[in-house]
């Protein structure tokens, strides 16, 4: 668990990303968000699909250049010091592909070296990862021949191959069966307990409740609220995270009767739902989510 005395390893200030779309014009995918993360903490970005979670994490990983604002990882600016940021960070996504013709062992060696892990320590590091993630039986097998569960283990090991202090898990359990999803949650907890800083994005409420020390509610590119689960419960008067999320979204949108669908989309609530949407947000609950 995190301690309040530790210095933030990730600092985000007024971060913005604007795209131009032919049909919609200027799109503010991320619209001036602020947050920080500390060692030994899982910070969760909670939002529906299209809320700006992945865009935010891609800017932190230097894949996308911010339109405005500032972000630092281990003190390194994502715009002016991208190489130093990448050395300090591991990025995992369910959509991140592995090189199919490499073996599991070659994959780990490649990613350790490309992220500048000390060359003389790479063989030892690979051995450590092979044992930790149970890859030994198929370490010489090509990735293209591995099962989905095996690929998952290789992909997690690839993410931490260079032993970075900051890890990003972007919707990591999408497409996984129950057992593999539980294994992913277990690994993230272990990494947190080792002192890693972890940014975790999801629209799956149960995962966020189980894993995250603090939660940022993001909607339409804005951070609506941020705090521990207990703090958000106190601020909203709601107990379940789904109700907390809907509480903030309905206040921002100025509408009642929405709920989160199975795939993270917002949809109309069933008849009779949405009661109490007119309840005001207690003082201090808002974190930059005023109506535009």
PDB file of N, CA, C and O in Angstrom, residues 179-246:
ATOM      1  N   UNK A 179     -10.305 -17.250 -15.219  1.00  0.00           N
ATOM      2  CA  UNK A 179      -9.085 -17.653 -14.517  1.00  0.00           C
ATOM      3  C   UNK A 179      -7.903 -16.766 -14.891  1.00  0.00           C
ATOM      4  O   UNK A 179      -7.115 -16.361 -14.025  1.00  0.00           O
ATOM      5  N   UNK A 180      -7.773 -16.450 -16.174  1.00  0.00           N
ATOM      6  CA  UNK A 180      -6.679 -15.579 -16.595  1.00  0.00           C
ATOM      7  C   UNK A 180      -6.860 -14.160 -16.080  1.00  0.00           C
ATOM      8  O   UNK A 180      -5.885 -13.473 -15.761  1.00  0.00           O
ATOM      9  N   UNK A 181      -8.110 -13.701 -15.992  1.00  0.00           N
ATOM     10  CA  UNK A 181      -8.373 -12.375 -15.440  1.00  0.00           C
ATOM     11  C   UNK A 181      -7.997 -12.320 -13.963  1.00  0.00           C
ATOM     12  O   UNK A 181      -7.409 -11.336 -13.486  1.00  0.00           O
ATOM     13  N   UNK A 182      -8.313 -13.374 -13.223  1.00  0.00           N
ATOM     14  CA  UNK A 182      -7.940 -13.436 -11.815  1.00  0.00           C
ATOM     15  C   UNK A 182      -6.423 -13.460 -11.644  1.00  0.00           C
ATOM     16  O   UNK A 182      -5.874 -12.851 -10.715  1.00  0.00           O
ATOM     17  N   UNK A 183      -5.743 -14.164 -12.531  1.00  0.00           N
ATOM     18  CA  UNK A 183      -4.277 -14.207 -12.486  1.00  0.00           C
ATOM     19  C   UNK A 183      -3.692 -12.822 -12.731  1.00  0.00           C
ATOM     20  O   UNK A 183      -2.717 -12.422 -12.079  1.00  0.00           O
ATOM     21  N   UNK A 184      -4.296 -12.075 -13.660  1.00  0.00           N
ATOM     22  CA  UNK A 184      -3.832 -10.718 -13.940  1.00  0.00           C
ATOM     23  C   UNK A 184      -3.968  -9.839 -12.700  1.00  0.00           C
ATOM     24  O   UNK A 184      -3.046  -9.093 -12.332  1.00  0.00           O
ATOM     25  N   UNK A 185      -5.111  -9.917 -12.042  1.00  0.00           N
ATOM     26  CA  UNK A 185      -5.340  -9.134 -10.819  1.00  0.00           C
ATOM     27  C   UNK A 185      -4.309  -9.504  -9.750  1.00  0.00           C
ATOM     28  O   UNK A 185      -3.760  -8.630  -9.057  1.00  0.00           O
ATOM     29  N   UNK A 186      -4.023 -10.788  -9.620  1.00  0.00           N
ATOM     30  CA  UNK A 186      -3.042 -11.261  -8.636  1.00  0.00           C
ATOM     31  C   UNK A 186      -1.653 -10.676  -8.928  1.00  0.00           C
ATOM     32  O   UNK A 186      -0.956 -10.207  -8.009  1.00  0.00           O
ATOM     33  N   UNK A 187      -1.257 -10.681 -10.185  1.00  0.00           N
ATOM     34  CA  UNK A 187       0.059 -10.157 -10.559  1.00  0.00           C
ATOM     35  C   UNK A 187       0.157  -8.668 -10.264  1.00  0.00           C
ATOM     36  O   UNK A 187       1.174  -8.180  -9.746  1.00  0.00           O
ATOM     37  N   UNK A 188      -0.891  -7.923 -10.573  1.00  0.00           N
ATOM     38  CA  UNK A 188      -0.874  -6.479 -10.331  1.00  0.00           C
ATOM     39  C   UNK A 188      -0.751  -6.190  -8.837  1.00  0.00           C
ATOM     40  O   UNK A 188      -0.003  -5.292  -8.415  1.00  0.00           O
ATOM     41  N   UNK A 189      -1.448  -6.965  -8.019  1.00  0.00           N
ATOM     42  CA  UNK A 189      -1.324  -6.790  -6.569  1.00  0.00           C
ATOM     43  C   UNK A 189       0.115  -7.044  -6.107  1.00  0.00           C
ATOM     44  O   UNK A 189       0.654  -6.309  -5.272  1.00  0.00           O
ATOM     45  N   UNK A 190       0.725  -8.096  -6.629  1.00  0.00           N
ATOM     46  CA  UNK A 190       2.095  -8.425  -6.247  1.00  0.00           C
ATOM     47  C   UNK A 190       3.052  -7.294  -6.626  1.00  0.00           C
ATOM     48  O   UNK A 190       3.940  -6.929  -5.852  1.00  0.00           O
ATOM     49  N   UNK A 191       2.871  -6.746  -7.836  1.00  0.00           N
ATOM     50  CA  UNK A 191       3.743  -5.667  -8.295  1.00  0.00           C
ATOM     51  C   UNK A 191       3.548  -4.420  -7.440  1.00  0.00           C
ATOM     52  O   UNK A 191       4.510  -3.716  -7.123  1.00  0.00           O
ATOM     53  N   UNK A 192       2.306  -4.151  -7.063  1.00  0.00           N
ATOM     54  CA  UNK A 192       2.033  -3.027  -6.162  1.00  0.00           C
ATOM     55  C   UNK A 192       2.742  -3.224  -4.832  1.00  0.00           C
ATOM     56  O   UNK A 192       3.354  -2.298  -4.290  1.00  0.00           O
ATOM     57  N   UNK A 193       2.682  -4.451  -4.301  1.00  0.00           N
ATOM     58  CA  UNK A 193       3.291  -4.731  -3.015  1.00  0.00           C
ATOM     59  C   UNK A 193       4.818  -4.650  -3.072  1.00  0.00           C
ATOM     60  O   UNK A 193       5.471  -4.476  -2.036  1.00  0.00           O
ATOM     61  N   UNK A 194       5.372  -4.770  -4.267  1.00  0.00           N
ATOM     62  CA  UNK A 194       6.826  -4.617  -4.442  1.00  0.00           C
ATOM     63  C   UNK A 194       7.238  -3.150  -4.523  1.00  0.00           C
ATOM     64  O   UNK A 194       8.426  -2.843  -4.634  1.00  0.00           O
ATOM     65  N   UNK A 195       6.271  -2.251  -4.489  1.00  0.00           N
ATOM     66  CA  UNK A 195       6.582  -0.827  -4.514  1.00  0.00           C
ATOM     67  C   UNK A 195       6.452  -0.161  -5.866  1.00  0.00           C
ATOM     68  O   UNK A 195       6.803   1.016  -6.013  1.00  0.00           O
ATOM     69  N   UNK A 196       5.944  -0.892  -6.856  1.00  0.00           N
ATOM     70  CA  UNK A 196       5.751  -0.289  -8.171  1.00  0.00           C
ATOM     71  C   UNK A 196       4.601   0.727  -8.137  1.00  0.00           C
ATOM     72  O   UNK A 196       3.640   0.583  -7.376  1.00  0.00           O
ATOM     73  N   UNK A 197       4.717   1.741  -8.968  1.00  0.00           N
ATOM     74  CA  UNK A 197       3.603   2.652  -9.219  1.00  0.00           C
ATOM     75  C   UNK A 197       2.802   2.082 -10.372  1.00  0.00           C
ATOM     76  O   UNK A 197       3.353   1.817 -11.438  1.00  0.00           O
ATOM     77  N   UNK A 198       1.492   1.910 -10.176  1.00  0.00           N
ATOM     78  CA  UNK A 198       0.677   1.265 -11.201  1.00  0.00           C
ATOM     79  C   UNK A 198      -0.512   2.143 -11.566  1.00  0.00           C
ATOM     80  O   UNK A 198      -1.276   2.566 -10.700  1.00  0.00           O
ATOM     81  N   UNK A 199      -0.624   2.422 -12.863  1.00  0.00           N
ATOM     82  CA  UNK A 199      -1.812   3.070 -13.401  1.00  0.00           C
ATOM     83  C   UNK A 199      -2.648   2.001 -14.066  1.00  0.00           C
ATOM     84  O   UNK A 199      -2.159   1.254 -14.928  1.00  0.00           O
ATOM     85  N   UNK A 200      -3.903   1.949 -13.677  1.00  0.00           N
ATOM     86  CA  UNK A 200      -4.786   0.868 -14.099  1.00  0.00           C
ATOM     87  C   UNK A 200      -6.063   1.481 -14.654  1.00  0.00           C
ATOM     88  O   UNK A 200      -6.761   2.222 -13.962  1.00  0.00           O
ATOM     89  N   UNK A 201      -6.372   1.185 -15.909  1.00  0.00           N
ATOM     90  CA  UNK A 201      -7.616   1.699 -16.480  1.00  0.00           C
ATOM     91  C   UNK A 201      -8.584   0.556 -16.718  1.00  0.00           C
ATOM     92  O   UNK A 201      -8.178  -0.549 -17.097  1.00  0.00           O
ATOM     93  N   UNK A 202      -9.862   0.821 -16.474  1.00  0.00           N
ATOM     94  CA  UNK A 202     -10.875  -0.206 -16.662  1.00  0.00           C
ATOM     95  C   UNK A 202     -12.256   0.421 -16.635  1.00  0.00           C
ATOM     96  O   UNK A 202     -12.447   1.528 -16.127  1.00  0.00           O
ATOM     97  N   UNK A 203     -13.220  -0.307 -17.218  1.00  0.00           N
ATOM     98  CA  UNK A 203     -14.627   0.042 -17.022  1.00  0.00           C
ATOM     99  C   UNK A 203     -15.322  -1.049 -16.198  1.00  0.00           C
ATOM    100  O   UNK A 203     -16.531  -1.003 -16.006  1.00  0.00           O
ATOM    101  N   UNK A 204     -14.521  -2.023 -15.706  1.00  0.00           N
ATOM    102  CA  UNK A 204     -15.067  -3.129 -14.925  1.00  0.00           C
ATOM    103  C   UNK A 204     -15.001  -2.763 -13.449  1.00  0.00           C
ATOM    104  O   UNK A 204     -13.928  -2.707 -12.850  1.00  0.00           O
ATOM    105  N   UNK A 205     -16.153  -2.482 -12.873  1.00  0.00           N
ATOM    106  CA  UNK A 205     -16.215  -1.933 -11.527  1.00  0.00           C
ATOM    107  C   UNK A 205     -15.582  -2.844 -10.478  1.00  0.00           C
ATOM    108  O   UNK A 205     -14.876  -2.386  -9.576  1.00  0.00           O
ATOM    109  N   UNK A 206     -15.815  -4.149 -10.579  1.00  0.00           N
ATOM    110  CA  UNK A 206     -15.311  -5.073  -9.558  1.00  0.00           C
ATOM    111  C   UNK A 206     -13.781  -5.069  -9.520  1.00  0.00           C
ATOM    112  O   UNK A 206     -13.186  -5.162  -8.438  1.00  0.00           O
ATOM    113  N   UNK A 207     -13.151  -4.970 -10.674  1.00  0.00           N
ATOM    114  CA  UNK A 207     -11.691  -4.927 -10.722  1.00  0.00           C
ATOM    115  C   UNK A 207     -11.167  -3.670 -10.050  1.00  0.00           C
ATOM    116  O   UNK A 207     -10.198  -3.713  -9.288  1.00  0.00           O
ATOM    117  N   UNK A 208     -11.786  -2.557 -10.346  1.00  0.00           N
ATOM    118  CA  UNK A 208     -11.346  -1.283  -9.770  1.00  0.00           C
ATOM    119  C   UNK A 208     -11.525  -1.307  -8.253  1.00  0.00           C
ATOM    120  O   UNK A 208     -10.637  -0.871  -7.499  1.00  0.00           O
ATOM    121  N   UNK A 209     -12.640  -1.837  -7.780  1.00  0.00           N
ATOM    122  CA  UNK A 209     -12.886  -1.915  -6.340  1.00  0.00           C
ATOM    123  C   UNK A 209     -11.839  -2.776  -5.636  1.00  0.00           C
ATOM    124  O   UNK A 209     -11.380  -2.447  -4.546  1.00  0.00           O
ATOM    125  N   UNK A 210     -11.468  -3.889  -6.261  1.00  0.00           N
ATOM    126  CA  UNK A 210     -10.530  -4.823  -5.646  1.00  0.00           C
ATOM    127  C   UNK A 210      -9.105  -4.286  -5.639  1.00  0.00           C
ATOM    128  O   UNK A 210      -8.349  -4.513  -4.688  1.00  0.00           O
ATOM    129  N   UNK A 211      -8.722  -3.596  -6.683  1.00  0.00           N
ATOM    130  CA  UNK A 211      -7.317  -3.293  -6.911  1.00  0.00           C
ATOM    131  C   UNK A 211      -6.871  -1.902  -6.495  1.00  0.00           C
ATOM    132  O   UNK A 211      -5.751  -1.713  -6.016  1.00  0.00           O
ATOM    133  N   UNK A 212      -7.712  -0.906  -6.699  1.00  0.00           N
ATOM    134  CA  UNK A 212      -7.231   0.475  -6.718  1.00  0.00           C
ATOM    135  C   UNK A 212      -7.214   1.125  -5.342  1.00  0.00           C
ATOM    136  O   UNK A 212      -8.199   1.082  -4.602  1.00  0.00           O
ATOM    137  N   UNK A 213      -6.082   1.741  -5.018  1.00  0.00           N
ATOM    138  CA  UNK A 213      -5.962   2.499  -3.779  1.00  0.00           C
ATOM    139  C   UNK A 213      -6.655   3.848  -3.907  1.00  0.00           C
ATOM    140  O   UNK A 213      -7.248   4.341  -2.947  1.00  0.00           O
ATOM    141  N   UNK A 214      -6.570   4.443  -5.083  1.00  0.00           N
ATOM    142  CA  UNK A 214      -7.312   5.667  -5.392  1.00  0.00           C
ATOM    143  C   UNK A 214      -7.927   5.528  -6.784  1.00  0.00           C
ATOM    144  O   UNK A 214      -7.410   4.786  -7.631  1.00  0.00           O
ATOM    145  N   UNK A 215      -9.002   6.253  -6.992  1.00  0.00           N
ATOM    146  CA  UNK A 215      -9.746   6.140  -8.239  1.00  0.00           C
ATOM    147  C   UNK A 215      -9.999   7.527  -8.803  1.00  0.00           C
ATOM    148  O   UNK A 215     -10.394   8.437  -8.072  1.00  0.00           O
ATOM    149  N   UNK A 216      -9.761   7.680 -10.101  1.00  0.00           N
ATOM    150  CA  UNK A 216     -10.124   8.899 -10.805  1.00  0.00           C
ATOM    151  C   UNK A 216     -11.268   8.588 -11.751  1.00  0.00           C
ATOM    152  O   UNK A 216     -11.143   7.701 -12.598  1.00  0.00           O
ATOM    153  N   UNK A 217     -12.384   9.300 -11.588  1.00  0.00           N
ATOM    154  CA  UNK A 217     -13.541   9.107 -12.468  1.00  0.00           C
ATOM    155  C   UNK A 217     -13.395  10.047 -13.648  1.00  0.00           C
ATOM    156  O   UNK A 217     -13.392  11.275 -13.489  1.00  0.00           O
ATOM    157  N   UNK A 218     -13.257   9.486 -14.845  1.00  0.00           N
ATOM    158  CA  UNK A 218     -13.019  10.281 -16.040  1.00  0.00           C
ATOM    159  C   UNK A 218     -14.189  10.121 -17.008  1.00  0.00           C
ATOM    160  O   UNK A 218     -14.709   9.018 -17.196  1.00  0.00           O
ATOM    161  N   UNK A 219     -14.615  11.244 -17.586  1.00  0.00           N
ATOM    162  CA  UNK A 219     -15.760  11.242 -18.504  1.00  0.00           C
ATOM    163  C   UNK A 219     -15.589  12.378 -19.493  1.00  0.00           C
ATOM    164  O   UNK A 219     -15.330  13.514 -19.101  1.00  0.00           O
ATOM    165  N   UNK A 220     -15.707  12.042 -20.775  1.00  0.00           N
ATOM    166  CA  UNK A 220     -15.534  13.029 -21.852  1.00  0.00           C
ATOM    167  C   UNK A 220     -14.236  13.813 -21.699  1.00  0.00           C
ATOM    168  O   UNK A 220     -14.181  15.020 -21.932  1.00  0.00           O
ATOM    169  N   UNK A 221     -13.190  13.103 -21.314  1.00  0.00           N
ATOM    170  CA  UNK A 221     -11.875  13.707 -21.227  1.00  0.00           C
ATOM    171  C   UNK A 221     -11.605  14.534 -19.997  1.00  0.00           C
ATOM    172  O   UNK A 221     -10.533  15.130 -19.867  1.00  0.00           O
ATOM    173  N   UNK A 222     -12.569  14.590 -19.066  1.00  0.00           N
ATOM    174  CA  UNK A 222     -12.397  15.378 -17.853  1.00  0.00           C
ATOM    175  C   UNK A 222     -12.398  14.489 -16.613  1.00  0.00           C
ATOM    176  O   UNK A 222     -13.110  13.503 -16.558  1.00  0.00           O
ATOM    177  N   UNK A 223     -11.597  14.893 -15.635  1.00  0.00           N
ATOM    178  CA  UNK A 223     -11.573  14.182 -14.362  1.00  0.00           C
ATOM    179  C   UNK A 223     -12.678  14.743 -13.485  1.00  0.00           C
ATOM    180  O   UNK A 223     -12.604  15.884 -13.011  1.00  0.00           O
ATOM    181  N   UNK A 224     -13.722  13.946 -13.267  1.00  0.00           N
ATOM    182  CA  UNK A 224     -14.875  14.418 -12.508  1.00  0.00           C
ATOM    183  C   UNK A 224     -14.651  14.343 -11.005  1.00  0.00           C
ATOM    184  O   UNK A 224     -15.167  15.171 -10.255  1.00  0.00           O
ATOM    185  N   UNK A 225     -13.930  13.349 -10.550  1.00  0.00           N
ATOM    186  CA  UNK A 225     -13.701  13.166  -9.118  1.00  0.00           C
ATOM    187  C   UNK A 225     -12.503  12.260  -8.917  1.00  0.00           C
ATOM    188  O   UNK A 225     -12.134  11.499  -9.819  1.00  0.00           O
ATOM    189  N   UNK A 226     -11.910  12.349  -7.732  1.00  0.00           N
ATOM    190  CA  UNK A 226     -10.730  11.536  -7.454  1.00  0.00           C
ATOM    191  C   UNK A 226     -10.624  11.312  -5.954  1.00  0.00           C
ATOM    192  O   UNK A 226     -10.854  12.220  -5.158  1.00  0.00           O
ATOM    193  N   UNK A 227     -10.304  10.080  -5.558  1.00  0.00           N
ATOM    194  CA  UNK A 227     -10.142   9.775  -4.144  1.00  0.00           C
ATOM    195  C   UNK A 227     -10.157   8.284  -3.910  1.00  0.00           C
ATOM    196  O   UNK A 227     -10.242   7.486  -4.848  1.00  0.00           O
ATOM    197  N   UNK A 228     -10.055   7.890  -2.662  1.00  0.00           N
ATOM    198  CA  UNK A 228     -10.196   6.480  -2.331  1.00  0.00           C
ATOM    199  C   UNK A 228     -11.670   6.097  -2.481  1.00  0.00           C
ATOM    200  O   UNK A 228     -12.553   6.960  -2.551  1.00  0.00           O
ATOM    201  N   UNK A 229     -11.932   4.795  -2.493  1.00  0.00           N
ATOM    202  CA  UNK A 229     -13.316   4.348  -2.607  1.00  0.00           C
ATOM    203  C   UNK A 229     -14.140   4.863  -1.430  1.00  0.00           C
ATOM    204  O   UNK A 229     -15.293   5.310  -1.611  1.00  0.00           O
ATOM    205  N   UNK A 230     -13.564   4.827  -0.249  1.00  0.00           N
ATOM    206  CA  UNK A 230     -14.296   5.309   0.926  1.00  0.00           C
ATOM    207  C   UNK A 230     -14.575   6.803   0.828  1.00  0.00           C
ATOM    208  O   UNK A 230     -15.654   7.281   1.215  1.00  0.00           O
ATOM    209  N   UNK A 231     -13.612   7.556   0.323  1.00  0.00           N
ATOM    210  CA  UNK A 231     -13.830   8.997   0.156  1.00  0.00           C
ATOM    211  C   UNK A 231     -14.942   9.274  -0.843  1.00  0.00           C
ATOM    212  O   UNK A 231     -15.793  10.153  -0.625  1.00  0.00           O
ATOM    213  N   UNK A 232     -14.955   8.543  -1.948  1.00  0.00           N
ATOM    214  CA  UNK A 232     -15.995   8.745  -2.956  1.00  0.00           C
ATOM    215  C   UNK A 232     -17.362   8.330  -2.427  1.00  0.00           C
ATOM    216  O   UNK A 232     -18.378   8.959  -2.749  1.00  0.00           O
ATOM    217  N   UNK A 233     -17.389   7.289  -1.620  1.00  0.00           N
ATOM    218  CA  UNK A 233     -18.658   6.887  -0.995  1.00  0.00           C
ATOM    219  C   UNK A 233     -19.185   7.986  -0.082  1.00  0.00           C
ATOM    220  O   UNK A 233     -20.380   8.313  -0.093  1.00  0.00           O
ATOM    221  N   UNK A 234     -18.282   8.569   0.703  1.00  0.00           N
ATOM    222  CA  UNK A 234     -18.699   9.620   1.630  1.00  0.00           C
ATOM    223  C   UNK A 234     -19.180  10.856   0.884  1.00  0.00           C
ATOM    224  O   UNK A 234     -20.174  11.494   1.272  1.00  0.00           O
ATOM    225  N   UNK A 235     -18.499  11.200  -0.193  1.00  0.00           N
ATOM    226  CA  UNK A 235     -18.844  12.398  -0.948  1.00  0.00           C
ATOM    227  C   UNK A 235     -20.178  12.275  -1.684  1.00  0.00           C
ATOM    228  O   UNK A 235     -20.905  13.256  -1.839  1.00  0.00           O
ATOM    229  N   UNK A 236     -20.480  11.073  -2.146  1.00  0.00           N
ATOM    230  CA  UNK A 236     -21.684  10.895  -2.963  1.00  0.00           C
ATOM    231  C   UNK A 236     -22.872  10.323  -2.206  1.00  0.00           C
ATOM    232  O   UNK A 236     -24.007  10.440  -2.652  1.00  0.00           O
ATOM    233  N   UNK A 237     -22.605   9.655  -1.095  1.00  0.00           N
ATOM    234  CA  UNK A 237     -23.674   8.965  -0.401  1.00  0.00           C
ATOM    235  C   UNK A 237     -24.044   7.642  -1.032  1.00  0.00           C
ATOM    236  O   UNK A 237     -25.025   7.003  -0.627  1.00  0.00           O
ATOM    237  N   UNK A 238     -23.264   7.224  -2.028  1.00  0.00           N
ATOM    238  CA  UNK A 238     -23.502   5.938  -2.699  1.00  0.00           C
ATOM    239  C   UNK A 238     -22.499   4.912  -2.190  1.00  0.00           C
ATOM    240  O   UNK A 238     -21.378   5.252  -1.825  1.00  0.00           O
ATOM    241  N   UNK A 239     -22.895   3.644  -2.204  1.00  0.00           N
ATOM    242  CA  UNK A 239     -22.007   2.585  -1.721  1.00  0.00           C
ATOM    243  C   UNK A 239     -21.280   1.880  -2.864  1.00  0.00           C
ATOM    244  O   UNK A 239     -20.064   1.683  -2.804  1.00  0.00           O
ATOM    245  N   UNK A 240     -22.011   1.505  -3.885  1.00  0.00           N
ATOM    246  CA  UNK A 240     -21.419   0.735  -4.971  1.00  0.00           C
ATOM    247  C   UNK A 240     -20.734   1.665  -5.977  1.00  0.00           C
ATOM    248  O   UNK A 240     -21.231   2.747  -6.291  1.00  0.00           O
ATOM    249  N   UNK A 241     -19.597   1.193  -6.492  1.00  0.00           N
ATOM    250  CA  UNK A 241     -18.798   2.029  -7.382  1.00  0.00           C
ATOM    251  C   UNK A 241     -19.571   2.394  -8.647  1.00  0.00           C
ATOM    252  O   UNK A 241     -19.440   3.510  -9.169  1.00  0.00           O
ATOM    253  N   UNK A 242     -20.375   1.474  -9.162  1.00  0.00           N
ATOM    254  CA  UNK A 242     -21.173   1.791 -10.344  1.00  0.00           C
ATOM    255  C   UNK A 242     -22.115   2.963 -10.074  1.00  0.00           C
ATOM    256  O   UNK A 242     -22.265   3.856 -10.910  1.00  0.00           O
ATOM    257  N   UNK A 243     -22.719   2.977  -8.897  1.00  0.00           N
ATOM    258  CA  UNK A 243     -23.615   4.079  -8.553  1.00  0.00           C
ATOM    259  C   UNK A 243     -22.845   5.386  -8.362  1.00  0.00           C
ATOM    260  O   UNK A 243     -23.342   6.465  -8.696  1.00  0.00           O
ATOM    261  N   UNK A 244     -21.637   5.280  -7.814  1.00  0.00           N
ATOM    262  CA  UNK A 244     -20.791   6.468  -7.661  1.00  0.00           C
ATOM    263  C   UNK A 244     -20.455   7.045  -9.032  1.00  0.00           C
ATOM    264  O   UNK A 244     -20.552   8.257  -9.265  1.00  0.00           O
ATOM    265  N   UNK A 245     -20.076   6.168  -9.952  1.00  0.00           N
ATOM    266  CA  UNK A 245     -19.734   6.601 -11.303  1.00  0.00           C
ATOM    267  C   UNK A 245     -20.921   7.285 -11.981  1.00  0.00           C
ATOM    268  O   UNK A 245     -20.800   8.380 -12.534  1.00  0.00           O
ATOM    269  N   UNK A 246     -22.078   6.643 -11.927  1.00  0.00           N
ATOM    270  CA  UNK A 246     -23.272   7.209 -12.558  1.00  0.00           C
ATOM    271  C   UNK A 246     -23.658   8.528 -11.897  1.00  0.00           C
ATOM    272  O   UNK A 246     -24.118   9.461 -12.566  1.00  0.00           O
TER     273      UNK A 246
END
